[in-house]
XYZ file of N, CA and C in Angstrom:
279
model
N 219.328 -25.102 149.048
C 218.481 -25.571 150.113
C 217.235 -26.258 149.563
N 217.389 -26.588 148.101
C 216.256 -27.048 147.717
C 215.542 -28.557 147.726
N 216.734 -29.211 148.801
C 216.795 -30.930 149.056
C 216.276 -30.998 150.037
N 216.155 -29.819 151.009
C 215.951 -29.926 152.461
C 214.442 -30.346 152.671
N 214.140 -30.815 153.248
C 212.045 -30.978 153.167
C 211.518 -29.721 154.360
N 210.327 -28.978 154.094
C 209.589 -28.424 154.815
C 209.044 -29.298 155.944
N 209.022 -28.227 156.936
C 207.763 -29.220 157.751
C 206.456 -29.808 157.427
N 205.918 -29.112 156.458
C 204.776 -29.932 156.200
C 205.018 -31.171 155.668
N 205.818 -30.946 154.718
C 206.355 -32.491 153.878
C 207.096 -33.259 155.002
N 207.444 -32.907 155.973
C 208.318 -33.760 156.972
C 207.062 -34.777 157.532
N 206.161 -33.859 158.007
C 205.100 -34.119 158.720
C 204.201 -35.158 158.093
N 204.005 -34.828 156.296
C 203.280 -35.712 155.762
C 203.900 -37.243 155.418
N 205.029 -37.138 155.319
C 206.226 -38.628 155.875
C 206.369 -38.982 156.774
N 206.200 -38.500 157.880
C 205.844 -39.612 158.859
C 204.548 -40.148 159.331
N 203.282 -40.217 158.495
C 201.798 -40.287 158.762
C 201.723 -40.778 160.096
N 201.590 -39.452 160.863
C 201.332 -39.137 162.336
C 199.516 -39.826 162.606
N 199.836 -40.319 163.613
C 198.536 -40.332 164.514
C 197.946 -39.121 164.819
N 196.602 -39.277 165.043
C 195.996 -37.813 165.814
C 196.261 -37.785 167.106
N 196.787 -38.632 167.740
C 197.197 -38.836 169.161
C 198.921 -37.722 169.248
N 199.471 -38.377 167.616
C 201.237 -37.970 167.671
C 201.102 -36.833 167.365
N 200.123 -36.167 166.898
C 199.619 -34.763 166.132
C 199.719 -33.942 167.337
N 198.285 -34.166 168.117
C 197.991 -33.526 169.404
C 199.301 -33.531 170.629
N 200.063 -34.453 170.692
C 200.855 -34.408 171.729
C 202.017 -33.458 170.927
N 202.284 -33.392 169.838
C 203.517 -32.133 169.336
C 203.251 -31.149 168.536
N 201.845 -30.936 168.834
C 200.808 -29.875 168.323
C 201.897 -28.538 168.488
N 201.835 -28.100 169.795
C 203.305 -26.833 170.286
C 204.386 -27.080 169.308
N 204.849 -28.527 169.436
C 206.264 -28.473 168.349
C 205.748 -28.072 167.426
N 205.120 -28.774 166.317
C 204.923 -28.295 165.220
C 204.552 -27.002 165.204
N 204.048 -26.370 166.139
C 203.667 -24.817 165.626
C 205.312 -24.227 165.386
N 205.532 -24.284 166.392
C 206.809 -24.015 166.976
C 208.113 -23.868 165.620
N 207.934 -25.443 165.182
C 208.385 -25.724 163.730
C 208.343 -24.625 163.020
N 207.165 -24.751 162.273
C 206.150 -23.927 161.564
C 206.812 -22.537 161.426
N 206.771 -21.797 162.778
C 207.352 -20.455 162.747
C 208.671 -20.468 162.446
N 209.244 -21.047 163.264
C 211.007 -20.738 162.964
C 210.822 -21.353 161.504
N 210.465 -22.074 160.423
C 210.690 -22.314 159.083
C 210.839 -20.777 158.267
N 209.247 -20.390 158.908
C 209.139 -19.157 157.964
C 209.849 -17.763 158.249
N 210.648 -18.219 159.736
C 211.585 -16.501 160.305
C 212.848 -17.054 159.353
N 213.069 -18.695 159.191
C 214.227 -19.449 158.572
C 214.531 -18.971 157.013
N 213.449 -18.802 156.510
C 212.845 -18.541 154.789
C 212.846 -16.966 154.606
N 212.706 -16.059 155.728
C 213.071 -14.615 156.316
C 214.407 -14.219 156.228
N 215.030 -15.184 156.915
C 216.548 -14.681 157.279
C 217.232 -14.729 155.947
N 216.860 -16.128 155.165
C 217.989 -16.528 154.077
C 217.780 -15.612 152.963
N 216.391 -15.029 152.991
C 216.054 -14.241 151.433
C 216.352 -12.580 151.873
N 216.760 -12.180 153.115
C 218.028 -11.418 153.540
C 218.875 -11.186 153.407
N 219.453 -12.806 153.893
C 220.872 -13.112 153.968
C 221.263 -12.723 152.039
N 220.175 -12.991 151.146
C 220.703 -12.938 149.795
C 220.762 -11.835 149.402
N 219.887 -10.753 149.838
C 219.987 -9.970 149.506
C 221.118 -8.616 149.934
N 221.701 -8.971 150.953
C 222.527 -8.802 151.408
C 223.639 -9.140 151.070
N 224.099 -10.293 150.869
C 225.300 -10.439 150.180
C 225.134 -10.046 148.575
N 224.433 -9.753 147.729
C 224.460 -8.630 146.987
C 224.582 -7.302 146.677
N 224.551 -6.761 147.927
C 224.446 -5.346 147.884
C 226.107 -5.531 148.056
N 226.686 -6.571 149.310
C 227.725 -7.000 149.399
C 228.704 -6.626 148.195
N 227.817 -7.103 147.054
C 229.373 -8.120 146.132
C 229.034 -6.591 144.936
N 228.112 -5.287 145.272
C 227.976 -4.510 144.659
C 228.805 -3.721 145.037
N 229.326 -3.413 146.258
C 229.777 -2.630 146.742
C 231.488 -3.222 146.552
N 231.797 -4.306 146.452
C 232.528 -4.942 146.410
C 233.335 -4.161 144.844
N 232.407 -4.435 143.976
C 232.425 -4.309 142.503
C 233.038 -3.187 142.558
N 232.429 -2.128 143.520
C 232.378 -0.439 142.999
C 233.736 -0.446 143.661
N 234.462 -0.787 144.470
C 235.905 -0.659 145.322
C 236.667 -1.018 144.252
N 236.637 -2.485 143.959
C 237.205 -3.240 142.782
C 237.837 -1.713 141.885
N 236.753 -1.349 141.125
C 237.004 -0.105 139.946
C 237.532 0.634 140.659
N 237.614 1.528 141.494
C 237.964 2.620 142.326
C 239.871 2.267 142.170
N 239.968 0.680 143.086
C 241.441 0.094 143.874
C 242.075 0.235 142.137
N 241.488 -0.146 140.580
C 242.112 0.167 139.655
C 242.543 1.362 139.241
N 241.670 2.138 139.318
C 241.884 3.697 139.243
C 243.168 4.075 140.149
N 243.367 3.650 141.339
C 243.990 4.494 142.442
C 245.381 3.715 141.858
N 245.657 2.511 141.615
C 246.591 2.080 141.634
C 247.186 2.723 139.878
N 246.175 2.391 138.997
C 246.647 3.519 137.731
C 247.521 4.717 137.841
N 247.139 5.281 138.716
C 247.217 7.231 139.403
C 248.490 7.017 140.328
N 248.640 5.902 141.497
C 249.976 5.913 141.831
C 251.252 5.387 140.840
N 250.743 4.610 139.717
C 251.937 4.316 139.097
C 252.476 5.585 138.453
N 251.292 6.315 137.949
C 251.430 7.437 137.322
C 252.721 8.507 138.045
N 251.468 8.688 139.420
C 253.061 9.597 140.532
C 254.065 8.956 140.651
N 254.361 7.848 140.821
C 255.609 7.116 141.312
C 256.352 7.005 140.015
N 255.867 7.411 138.746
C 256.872 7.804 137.474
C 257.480 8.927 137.706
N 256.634 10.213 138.405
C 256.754 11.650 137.762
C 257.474 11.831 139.147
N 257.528 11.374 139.876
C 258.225 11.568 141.811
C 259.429 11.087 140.910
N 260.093 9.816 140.327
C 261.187 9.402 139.924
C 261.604 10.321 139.002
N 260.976 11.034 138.371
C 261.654 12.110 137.270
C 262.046 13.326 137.781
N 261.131 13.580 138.641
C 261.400 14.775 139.692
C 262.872 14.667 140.733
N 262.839 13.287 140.922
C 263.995 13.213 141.997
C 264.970 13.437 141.441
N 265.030 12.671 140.079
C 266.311 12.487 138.983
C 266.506 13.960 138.624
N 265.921 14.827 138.278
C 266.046 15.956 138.018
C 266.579 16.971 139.613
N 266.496 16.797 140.524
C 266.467 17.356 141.704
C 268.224 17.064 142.489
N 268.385 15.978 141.933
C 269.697 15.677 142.534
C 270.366 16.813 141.672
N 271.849 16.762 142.749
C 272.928 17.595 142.425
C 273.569 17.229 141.159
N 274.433 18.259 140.299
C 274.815 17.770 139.693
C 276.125 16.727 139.372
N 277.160 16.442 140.966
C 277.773 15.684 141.666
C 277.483 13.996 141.736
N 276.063 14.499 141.965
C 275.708 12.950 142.474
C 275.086 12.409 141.210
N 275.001 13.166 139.869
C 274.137 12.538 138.581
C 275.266 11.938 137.903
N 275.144 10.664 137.807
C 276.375 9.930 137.182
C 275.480 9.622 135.542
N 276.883 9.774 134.875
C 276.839 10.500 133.170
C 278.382 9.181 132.854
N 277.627 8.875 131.612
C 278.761 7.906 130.843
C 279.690 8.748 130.173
């Protein structure tokens, strides 16, 4: 957002009359505020999508762990089953 111009710099590019001043005196206040609730929201918005991409991180490690641990069971469930069948149904060369 660092291309965008402020209102003041907007304001000082168009070298306003004191006539164009006074008649959008309200706008420009008006301006003015929503810039700085604007400059509010975004340094929020950043900080927020950090906590975001932290929390993000900490799942990330966790979803490795969990998926480690099911490959793990889904070995020892297959050894268990293999062992569990009859001895009928265990086919032997």
């Amino acid at each position: 957002m660092n291309d965008i111009m402020t209102v003041d710099e907007l304001l000082a590019s168009k070298n306003l009359t004191r006539e164009e001043w006074e008649l959008h005196r309200e706008l420009i206040e008006d301006c003015r505020k929503n810039e700085v609730r604007i400059n509010e929201c975004c340094a929020e918005t950043r900080e927020n999508i950090q906590k975001v991409a932290g929390i993000l991180d900490a799942i990330s490690v966790k979803m490795v762990a969990l998926s480690v641990a099911l490959e793990t069971v889904i070995g020892e469930a297959e050894d268990v089953s293999l062992r569990m069948l009859p001895e009928h149904k265990f086919y032997r060369e």
